[in-house]
CSV table of C-alpha atoms and ligand atoms in Angstrom, one decimal:
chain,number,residue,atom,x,y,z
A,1,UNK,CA,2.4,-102.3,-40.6
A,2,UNK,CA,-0.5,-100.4,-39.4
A,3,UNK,CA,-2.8,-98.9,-42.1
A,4,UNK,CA,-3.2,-95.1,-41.8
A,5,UNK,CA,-6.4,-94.3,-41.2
A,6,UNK,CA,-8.6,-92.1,-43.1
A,7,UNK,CA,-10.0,-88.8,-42.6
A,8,UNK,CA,-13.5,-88.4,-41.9
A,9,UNK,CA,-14.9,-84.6,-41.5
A,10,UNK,CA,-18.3,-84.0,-40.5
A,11,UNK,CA,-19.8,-81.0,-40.1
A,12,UNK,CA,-23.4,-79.0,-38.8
A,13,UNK,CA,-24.5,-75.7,-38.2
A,14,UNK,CA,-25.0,-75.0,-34.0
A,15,UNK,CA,-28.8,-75.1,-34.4
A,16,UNK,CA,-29.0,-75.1,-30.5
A,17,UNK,CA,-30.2,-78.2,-29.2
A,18,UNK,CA,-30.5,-81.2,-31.2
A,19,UNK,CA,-33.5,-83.1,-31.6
A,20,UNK,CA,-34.4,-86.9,-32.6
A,21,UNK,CA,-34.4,-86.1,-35.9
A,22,UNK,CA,-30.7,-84.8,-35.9
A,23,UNK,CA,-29.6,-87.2,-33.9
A,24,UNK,CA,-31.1,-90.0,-36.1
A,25,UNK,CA,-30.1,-88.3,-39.4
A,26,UNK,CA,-26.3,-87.4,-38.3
A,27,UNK,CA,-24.9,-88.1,-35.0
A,28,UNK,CA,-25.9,-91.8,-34.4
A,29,UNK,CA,-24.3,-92.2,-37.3
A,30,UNK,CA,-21.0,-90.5,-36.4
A,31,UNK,CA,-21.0,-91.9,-33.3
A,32,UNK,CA,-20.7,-95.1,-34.6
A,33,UNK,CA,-18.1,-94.2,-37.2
A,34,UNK,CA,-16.1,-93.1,-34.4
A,35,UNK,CA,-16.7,-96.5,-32.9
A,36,UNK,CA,-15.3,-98.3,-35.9
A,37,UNK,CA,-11.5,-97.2,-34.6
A,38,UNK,CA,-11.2,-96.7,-38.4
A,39,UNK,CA,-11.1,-93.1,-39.2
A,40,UNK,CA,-9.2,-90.4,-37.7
A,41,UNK,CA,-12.3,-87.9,-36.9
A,42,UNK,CA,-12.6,-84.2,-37.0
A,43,UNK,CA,-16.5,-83.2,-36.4
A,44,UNK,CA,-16.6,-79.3,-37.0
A,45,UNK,CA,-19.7,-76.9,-35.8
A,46,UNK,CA,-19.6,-74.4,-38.7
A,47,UNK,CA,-20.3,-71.4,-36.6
A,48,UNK,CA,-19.4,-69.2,-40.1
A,49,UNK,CA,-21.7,-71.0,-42.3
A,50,UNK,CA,-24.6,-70.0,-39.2
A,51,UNK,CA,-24.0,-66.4,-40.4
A,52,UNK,CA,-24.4,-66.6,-43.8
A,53,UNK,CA,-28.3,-66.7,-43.3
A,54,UNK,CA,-28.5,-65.6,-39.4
A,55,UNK,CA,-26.3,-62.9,-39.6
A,56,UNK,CA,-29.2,-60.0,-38.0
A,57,UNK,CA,-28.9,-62.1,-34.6
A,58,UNK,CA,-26.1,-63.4,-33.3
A,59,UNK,CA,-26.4,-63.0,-29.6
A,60,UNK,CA,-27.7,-66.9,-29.1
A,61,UNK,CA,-24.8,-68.0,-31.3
A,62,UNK,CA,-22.0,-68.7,-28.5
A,63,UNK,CA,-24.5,-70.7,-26.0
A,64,UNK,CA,-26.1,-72.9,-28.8
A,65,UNK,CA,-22.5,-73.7,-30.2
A,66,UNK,CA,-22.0,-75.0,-26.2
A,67,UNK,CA,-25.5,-76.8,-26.6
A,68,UNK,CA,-24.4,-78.7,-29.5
A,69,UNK,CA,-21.0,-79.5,-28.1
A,70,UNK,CA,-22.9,-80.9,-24.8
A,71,UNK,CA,-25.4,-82.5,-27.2
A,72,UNK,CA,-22.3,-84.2,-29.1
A,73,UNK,CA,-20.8,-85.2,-26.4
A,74,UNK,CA,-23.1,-86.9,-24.0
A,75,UNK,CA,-24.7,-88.8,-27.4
A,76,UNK,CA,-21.2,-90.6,-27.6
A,77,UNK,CA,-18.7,-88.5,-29.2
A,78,UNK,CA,-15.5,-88.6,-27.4
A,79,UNK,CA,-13.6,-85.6,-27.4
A,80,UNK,CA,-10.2,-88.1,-27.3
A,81,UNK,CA,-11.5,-89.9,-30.1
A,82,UNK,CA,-12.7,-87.0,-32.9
A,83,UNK,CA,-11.8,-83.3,-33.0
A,84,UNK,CA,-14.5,-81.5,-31.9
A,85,UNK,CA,-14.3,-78.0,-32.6
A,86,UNK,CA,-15.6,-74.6,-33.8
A,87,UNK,CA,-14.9,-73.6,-37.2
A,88,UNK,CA,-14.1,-69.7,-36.3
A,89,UNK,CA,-11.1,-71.0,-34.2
A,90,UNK,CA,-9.4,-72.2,-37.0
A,91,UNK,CA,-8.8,-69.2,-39.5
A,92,UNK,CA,-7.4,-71.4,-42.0
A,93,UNK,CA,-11.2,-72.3,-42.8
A,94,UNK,CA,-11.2,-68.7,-44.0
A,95,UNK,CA,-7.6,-68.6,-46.0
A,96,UNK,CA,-8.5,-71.3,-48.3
A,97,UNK,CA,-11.7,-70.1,-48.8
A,98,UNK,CA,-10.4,-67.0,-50.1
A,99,UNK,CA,-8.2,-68.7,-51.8
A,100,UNK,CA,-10.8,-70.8,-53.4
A,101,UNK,CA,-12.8,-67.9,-55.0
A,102,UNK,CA,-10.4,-66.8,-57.0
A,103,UNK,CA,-10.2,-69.8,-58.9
A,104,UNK,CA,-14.4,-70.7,-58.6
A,105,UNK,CA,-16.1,-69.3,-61.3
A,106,UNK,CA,-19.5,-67.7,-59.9
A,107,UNK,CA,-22.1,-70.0,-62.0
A,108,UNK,CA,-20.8,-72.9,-60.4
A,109,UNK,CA,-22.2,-71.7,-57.2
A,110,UNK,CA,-25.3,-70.3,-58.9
A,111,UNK,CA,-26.2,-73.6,-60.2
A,112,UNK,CA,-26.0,-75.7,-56.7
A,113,UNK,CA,-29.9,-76.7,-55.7
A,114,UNK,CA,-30.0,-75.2,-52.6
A,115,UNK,CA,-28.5,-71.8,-53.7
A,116,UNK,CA,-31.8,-70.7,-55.7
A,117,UNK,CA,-34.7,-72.1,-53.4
A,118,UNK,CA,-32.9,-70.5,-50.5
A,119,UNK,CA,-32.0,-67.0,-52.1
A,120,UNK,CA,-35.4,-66.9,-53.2
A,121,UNK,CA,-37.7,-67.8,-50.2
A,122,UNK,CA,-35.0,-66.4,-47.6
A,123,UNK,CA,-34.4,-63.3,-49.4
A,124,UNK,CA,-30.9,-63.9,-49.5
A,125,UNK,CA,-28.1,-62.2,-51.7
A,126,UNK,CA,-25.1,-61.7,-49.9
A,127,UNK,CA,-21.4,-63.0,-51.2
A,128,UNK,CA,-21.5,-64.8,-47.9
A,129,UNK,CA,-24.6,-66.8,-49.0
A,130,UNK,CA,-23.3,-67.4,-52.4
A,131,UNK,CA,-19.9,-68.7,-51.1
A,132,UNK,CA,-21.9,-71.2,-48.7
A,133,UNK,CA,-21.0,-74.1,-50.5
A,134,UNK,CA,-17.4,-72.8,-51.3
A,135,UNK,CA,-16.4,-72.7,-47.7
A,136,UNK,CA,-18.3,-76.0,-47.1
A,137,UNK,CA,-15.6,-77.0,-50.1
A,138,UNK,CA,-12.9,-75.6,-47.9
A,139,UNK,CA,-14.4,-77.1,-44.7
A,140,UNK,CA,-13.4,-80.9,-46.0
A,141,UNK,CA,-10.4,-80.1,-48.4
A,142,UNK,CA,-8.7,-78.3,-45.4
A,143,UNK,CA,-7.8,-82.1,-43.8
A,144,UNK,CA,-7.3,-83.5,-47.1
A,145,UNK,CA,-10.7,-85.4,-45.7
A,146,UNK,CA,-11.1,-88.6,-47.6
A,147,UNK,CA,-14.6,-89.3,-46.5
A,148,UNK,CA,-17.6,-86.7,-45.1
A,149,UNK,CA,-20.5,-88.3,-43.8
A,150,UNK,CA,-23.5,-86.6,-45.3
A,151,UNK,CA,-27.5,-86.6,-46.2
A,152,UNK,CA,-28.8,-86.8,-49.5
A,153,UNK,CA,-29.6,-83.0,-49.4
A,154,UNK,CA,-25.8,-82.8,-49.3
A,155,UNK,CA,-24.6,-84.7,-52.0
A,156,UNK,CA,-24.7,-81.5,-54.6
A,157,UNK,CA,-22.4,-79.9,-52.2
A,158,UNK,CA,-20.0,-82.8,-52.3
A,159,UNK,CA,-20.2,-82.8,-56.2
A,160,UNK,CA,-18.7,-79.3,-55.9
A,161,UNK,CA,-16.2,-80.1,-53.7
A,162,UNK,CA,-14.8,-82.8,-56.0
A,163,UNK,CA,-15.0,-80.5,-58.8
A,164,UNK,CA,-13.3,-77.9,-56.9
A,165,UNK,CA,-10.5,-80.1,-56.3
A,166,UNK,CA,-10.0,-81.2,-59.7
A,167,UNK,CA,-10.0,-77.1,-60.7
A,168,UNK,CA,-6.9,-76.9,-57.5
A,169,UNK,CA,-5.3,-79.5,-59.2
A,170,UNK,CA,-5.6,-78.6,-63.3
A,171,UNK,CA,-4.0,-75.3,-62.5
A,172,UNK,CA,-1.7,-76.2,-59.6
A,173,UNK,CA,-0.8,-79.6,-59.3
A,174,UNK,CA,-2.0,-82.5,-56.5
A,175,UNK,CA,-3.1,-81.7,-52.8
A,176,UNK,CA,-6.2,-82.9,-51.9
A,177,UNK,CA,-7.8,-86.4,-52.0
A,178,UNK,CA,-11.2,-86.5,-53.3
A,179,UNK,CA,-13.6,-86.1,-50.9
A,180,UNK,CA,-16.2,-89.4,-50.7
A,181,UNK,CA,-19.8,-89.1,-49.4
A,182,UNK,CA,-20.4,-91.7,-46.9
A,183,UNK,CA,-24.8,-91.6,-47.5
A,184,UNK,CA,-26.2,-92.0,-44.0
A,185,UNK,CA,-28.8,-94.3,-44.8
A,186,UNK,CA,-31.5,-93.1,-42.1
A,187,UNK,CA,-35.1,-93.0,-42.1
A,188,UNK,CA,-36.3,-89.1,-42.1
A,189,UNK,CA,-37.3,-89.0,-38.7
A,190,UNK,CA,-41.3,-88.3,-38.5
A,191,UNK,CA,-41.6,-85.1,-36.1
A,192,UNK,CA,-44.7,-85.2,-33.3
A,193,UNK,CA,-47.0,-84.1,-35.9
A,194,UNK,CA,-46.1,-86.3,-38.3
A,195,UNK,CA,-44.2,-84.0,-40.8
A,196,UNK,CA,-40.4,-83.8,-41.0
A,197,UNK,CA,-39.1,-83.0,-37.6
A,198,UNK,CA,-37.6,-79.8,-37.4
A,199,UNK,CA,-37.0,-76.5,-35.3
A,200,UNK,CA,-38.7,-74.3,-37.4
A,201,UNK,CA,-42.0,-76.2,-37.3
A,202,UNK,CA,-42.0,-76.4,-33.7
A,203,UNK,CA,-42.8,-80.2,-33.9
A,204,UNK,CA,-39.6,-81.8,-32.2
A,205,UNK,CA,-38.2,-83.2,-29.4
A,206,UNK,CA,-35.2,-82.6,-28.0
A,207,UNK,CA,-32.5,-85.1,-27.1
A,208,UNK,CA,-32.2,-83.1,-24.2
A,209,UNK,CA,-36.0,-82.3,-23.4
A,210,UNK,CA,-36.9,-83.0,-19.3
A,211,UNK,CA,-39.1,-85.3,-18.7
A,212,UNK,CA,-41.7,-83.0,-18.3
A,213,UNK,CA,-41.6,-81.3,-21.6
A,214,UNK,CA,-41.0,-85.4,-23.0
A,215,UNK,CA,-44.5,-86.3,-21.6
A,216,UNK,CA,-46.4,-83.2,-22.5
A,217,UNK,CA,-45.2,-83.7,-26.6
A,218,UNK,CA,-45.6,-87.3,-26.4
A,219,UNK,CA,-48.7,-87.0,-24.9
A,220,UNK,CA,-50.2,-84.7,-27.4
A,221,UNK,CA,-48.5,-86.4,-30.4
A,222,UNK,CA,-50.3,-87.7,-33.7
A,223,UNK,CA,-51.3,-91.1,-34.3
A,224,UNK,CA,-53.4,-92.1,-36.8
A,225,UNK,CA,-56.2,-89.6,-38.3
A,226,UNK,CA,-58.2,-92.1,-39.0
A,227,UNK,CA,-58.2,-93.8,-35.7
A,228,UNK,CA,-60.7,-92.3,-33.4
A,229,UNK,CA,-62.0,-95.8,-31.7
A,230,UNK,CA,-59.6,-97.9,-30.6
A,231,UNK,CA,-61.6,-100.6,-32.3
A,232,UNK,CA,-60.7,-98.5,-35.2
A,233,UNK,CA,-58.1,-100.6,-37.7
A,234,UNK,CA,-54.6,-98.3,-37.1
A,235,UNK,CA,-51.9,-97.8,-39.7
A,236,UNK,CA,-48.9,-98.3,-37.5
A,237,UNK,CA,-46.0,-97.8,-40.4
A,238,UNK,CA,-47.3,-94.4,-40.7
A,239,UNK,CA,-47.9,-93.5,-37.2
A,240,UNK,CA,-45.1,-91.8,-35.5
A,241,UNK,CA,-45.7,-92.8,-32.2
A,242,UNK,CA,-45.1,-96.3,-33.6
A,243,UNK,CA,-42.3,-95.1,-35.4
A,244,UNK,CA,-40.6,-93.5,-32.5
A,245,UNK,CA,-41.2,-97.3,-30.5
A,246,UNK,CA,-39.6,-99.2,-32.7
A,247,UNK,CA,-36.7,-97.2,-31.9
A,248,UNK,CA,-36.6,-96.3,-28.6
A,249,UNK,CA,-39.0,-99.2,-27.2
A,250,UNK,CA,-36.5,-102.0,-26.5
A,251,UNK,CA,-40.0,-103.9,-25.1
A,252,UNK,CA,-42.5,-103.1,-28.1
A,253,UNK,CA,-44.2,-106.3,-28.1
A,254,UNK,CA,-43.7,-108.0,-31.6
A,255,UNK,CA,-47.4,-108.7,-32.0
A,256,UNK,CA,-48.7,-104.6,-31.6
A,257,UNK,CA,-48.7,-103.6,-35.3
A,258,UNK,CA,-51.2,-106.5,-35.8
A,259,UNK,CA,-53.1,-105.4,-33.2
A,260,UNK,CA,-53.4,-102.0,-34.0
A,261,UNK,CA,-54.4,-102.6,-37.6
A,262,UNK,CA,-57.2,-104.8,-37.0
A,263,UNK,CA,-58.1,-102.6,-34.5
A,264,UNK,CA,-58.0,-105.0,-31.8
A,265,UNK,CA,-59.4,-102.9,-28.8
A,266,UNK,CA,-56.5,-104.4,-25.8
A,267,UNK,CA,-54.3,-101.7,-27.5
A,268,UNK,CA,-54.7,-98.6,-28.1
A,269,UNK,CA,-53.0,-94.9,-28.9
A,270,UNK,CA,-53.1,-93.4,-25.6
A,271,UNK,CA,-51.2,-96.6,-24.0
A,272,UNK,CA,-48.8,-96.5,-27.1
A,273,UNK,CA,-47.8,-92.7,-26.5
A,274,UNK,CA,-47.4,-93.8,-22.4
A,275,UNK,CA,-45.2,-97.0,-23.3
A,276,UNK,CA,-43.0,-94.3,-25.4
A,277,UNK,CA,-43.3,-92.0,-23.0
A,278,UNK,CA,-41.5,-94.1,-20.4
A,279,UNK,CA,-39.2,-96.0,-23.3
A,280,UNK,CA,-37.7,-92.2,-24.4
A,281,UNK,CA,-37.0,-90.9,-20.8
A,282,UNK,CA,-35.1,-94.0,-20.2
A,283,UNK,CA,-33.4,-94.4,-23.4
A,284,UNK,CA,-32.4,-90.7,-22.6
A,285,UNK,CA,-31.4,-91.0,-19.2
A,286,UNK,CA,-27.6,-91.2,-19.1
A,287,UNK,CA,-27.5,-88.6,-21.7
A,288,UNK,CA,-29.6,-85.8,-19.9
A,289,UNK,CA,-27.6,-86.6,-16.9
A,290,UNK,CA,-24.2,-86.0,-18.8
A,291,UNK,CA,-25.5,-83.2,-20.5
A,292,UNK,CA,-26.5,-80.9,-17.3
A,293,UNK,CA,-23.0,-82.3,-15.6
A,294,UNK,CA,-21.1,-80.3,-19.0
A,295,UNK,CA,-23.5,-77.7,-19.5
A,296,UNK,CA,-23.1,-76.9,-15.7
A,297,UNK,CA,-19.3,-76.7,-16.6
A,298,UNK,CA,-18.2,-74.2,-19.3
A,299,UNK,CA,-14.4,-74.8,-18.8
A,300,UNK,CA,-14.3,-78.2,-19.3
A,301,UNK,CA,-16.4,-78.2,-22.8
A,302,UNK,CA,-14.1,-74.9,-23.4
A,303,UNK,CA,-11.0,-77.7,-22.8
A,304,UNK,CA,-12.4,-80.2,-24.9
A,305,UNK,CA,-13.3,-77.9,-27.7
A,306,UNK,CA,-9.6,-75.9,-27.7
A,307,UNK,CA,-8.3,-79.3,-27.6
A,308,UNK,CA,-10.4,-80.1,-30.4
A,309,UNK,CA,-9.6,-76.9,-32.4
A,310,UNK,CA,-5.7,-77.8,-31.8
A,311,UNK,CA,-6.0,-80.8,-33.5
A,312,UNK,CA,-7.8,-79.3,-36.3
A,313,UNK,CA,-5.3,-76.2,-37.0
A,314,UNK,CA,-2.5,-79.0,-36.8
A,315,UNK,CA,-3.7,-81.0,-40.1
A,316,UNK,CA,-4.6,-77.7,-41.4
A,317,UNK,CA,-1.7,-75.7,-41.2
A,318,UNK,CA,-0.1,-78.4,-43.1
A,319,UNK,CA,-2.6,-78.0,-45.2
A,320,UNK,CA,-2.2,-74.4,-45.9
A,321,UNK,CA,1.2,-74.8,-46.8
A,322,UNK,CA,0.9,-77.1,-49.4
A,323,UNK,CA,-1.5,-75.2,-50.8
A,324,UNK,CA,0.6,-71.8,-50.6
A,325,UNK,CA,3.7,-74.0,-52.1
A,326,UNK,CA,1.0,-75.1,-54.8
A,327,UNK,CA,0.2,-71.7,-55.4
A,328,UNK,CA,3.5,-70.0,-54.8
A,329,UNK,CA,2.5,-67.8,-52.7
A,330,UNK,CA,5.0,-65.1,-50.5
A,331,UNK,CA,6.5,-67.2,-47.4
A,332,UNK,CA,4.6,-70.1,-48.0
A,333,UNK,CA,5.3,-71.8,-44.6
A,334,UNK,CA,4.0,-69.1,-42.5
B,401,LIG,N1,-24.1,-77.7,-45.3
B,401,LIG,C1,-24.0,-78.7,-44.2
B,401,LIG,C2,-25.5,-78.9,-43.8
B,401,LIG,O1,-26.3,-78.0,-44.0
B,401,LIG,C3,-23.2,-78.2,-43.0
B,401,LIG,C4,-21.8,-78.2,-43.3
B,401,LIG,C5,-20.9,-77.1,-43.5
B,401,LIG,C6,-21.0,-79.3,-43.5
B,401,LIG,N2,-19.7,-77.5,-43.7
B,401,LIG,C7,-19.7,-78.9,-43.8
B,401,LIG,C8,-21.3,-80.7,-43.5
B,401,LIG,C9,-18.6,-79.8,-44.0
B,401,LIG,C10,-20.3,-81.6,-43.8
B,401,LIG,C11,-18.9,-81.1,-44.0
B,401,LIG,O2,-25.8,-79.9,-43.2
């Protein structure tokens, strides 16, 4: 007998174009889950969640939801293999959400990490941005997910969600399984500065960069401060260009972290960001290629993602119904 498989949901908000550090924190990771053959996949772009904090412009939300999708699938997610959809196209997202709040007391949401930095420096106090983690809850529980792959950061989140489960279950009786985190277990990705890699510090590059761009980032990269002669002993475990090698550099020459640190003068920083340079366009390649080829073509990533979403509203229509028969509600089964 074959064992059924277990759900895995994953979710991110369409940031637009993902660079190396979301790619190394998340999709590497999913892409190899999917590889496993051992979970039955649903990867959602939570186009809702976007709003609760971008909600004054929404014009670039529709082409950077296609971005990611492109971005998703020429890293290796196969459209066959996991759901790949948009959260808006399946409205029972929303239902159980709603649902959820009435049985959620507010300090629960009060008291998650995030909620308090972010309402503070973001200026942030709408219902929406309360309920962020609530319809992340509703996100996972909606395919009775067993496992959601997550970073740290996320992990209060997932607390909730368990805890909201247990609160469906005390007053209704058993739906849901409870949701695991499955810890990516990553290094934080360095971006070219040297400080976390993200959009908002301008210091990333993206998966799908062109060459061009590639080589003028690389090329104006940090290395080490405190190398300014190549004679200069390096400190190649903090340097991101070395960082970034030992990644993408299949040929990084075993003996270069020596060199570097005693400051042996046949290697030196502007040779290290070329080798990279060359090592990231390549290891990019067939990526950039299939990403232009999808881009280029709206109605086939509009098939794969209705395909996706089909999927998705399947397991959570069932869903939905258990929970209405749960909760007696009128015509449970529509
Ligand atoms: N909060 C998640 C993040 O910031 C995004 C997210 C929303 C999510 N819904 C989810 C992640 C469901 C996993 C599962 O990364």
């Amino acid at each position: 007998m074959t064992e059924k498989k277990k759900i895995l949901l994953s979710g991110m908000q369409p940031s637009g174009a993902l660079h190396l550090g979301n790619y190394e924190g998340a999709l590497r990771n999913w892409v190899e889950l999917q590889n496993t053959g051992k979970y039955e996949m649903f990867n959602c772009i939570v186009d809702w969640h976007a709003l609760t904090s971008g909600f004054e412009s929404t014009e670039q939300l529709v082409p950077r939801i296609y971005e990611m999708a492109a971005d998703y699938i020429s890293a290796g997610l196969d459209p066959e293999k996991t759901a790949i959809f948009v959260q808006s196209q399946v409205k029972e997202h929303a239902e159980l959400h709603l649902l959820l709040s009435m049985i959620i007391p507010t300090p629960w949401l009060e008291r998650v990490p995030s909620y308090k930095e972010k309402a503070e420096s973001l200026g942030l106090d709408s219902y929406g941005f309360l309920g962020y983690p609530l319809l992340q809850s509703a996100d996972i529980i909606v395919y009775r997910a067993d496992v959601v792959p997550v970073g740290k950061d996320q992990l209060p989140h997932l607390e909730l969600t368990r805890e909201v489960v247990r609160r469906f279950h005390y007053l209704y009786g058993d739906v849901f399984p409870e949701p695991q985190a499955l810890v990516t277990k990553f290094q934080v990705l360095p971006g070219t500065d040297g400080k976390k890699m993200s959009k908002t510090y301008g210091n990333f590059i993206a998966l799908g960069d062109p060459p061009d761009i590639v080589k003028k980032k690389v090329m104006s990269m940090f290395t080490d401060q405190t190398k300014i002669h190549k004679t200069d002993p390096g400190h190649p475990e903090d340097c991101p260009v070395y960082i970034y090698r030992t990644i993408y550099d299949a040929d990084l020459p075993a003996d270069l972290a020596d060199k570097c640190s005693s400051g042996d003068p046949s290697v030196g920083c502007v040779g290290c960001k070329k080798a990279l340079l060359s090592a990231l366009i390549d290891y990019f390649a067939d990526f950039r290629e299939r990403r232009e080829e999808l881009l280029a073509d709206k109605a086939q990533l509009d098939a794969f993602l209705e395909s996706g979403a089909d999927r998705a509203r399947q397991r959570a229509s069932e869903t939905m119904k258990l929970v209405r028969e749960a909760m007696h509600m009128f015509k449970p089964e529509m």
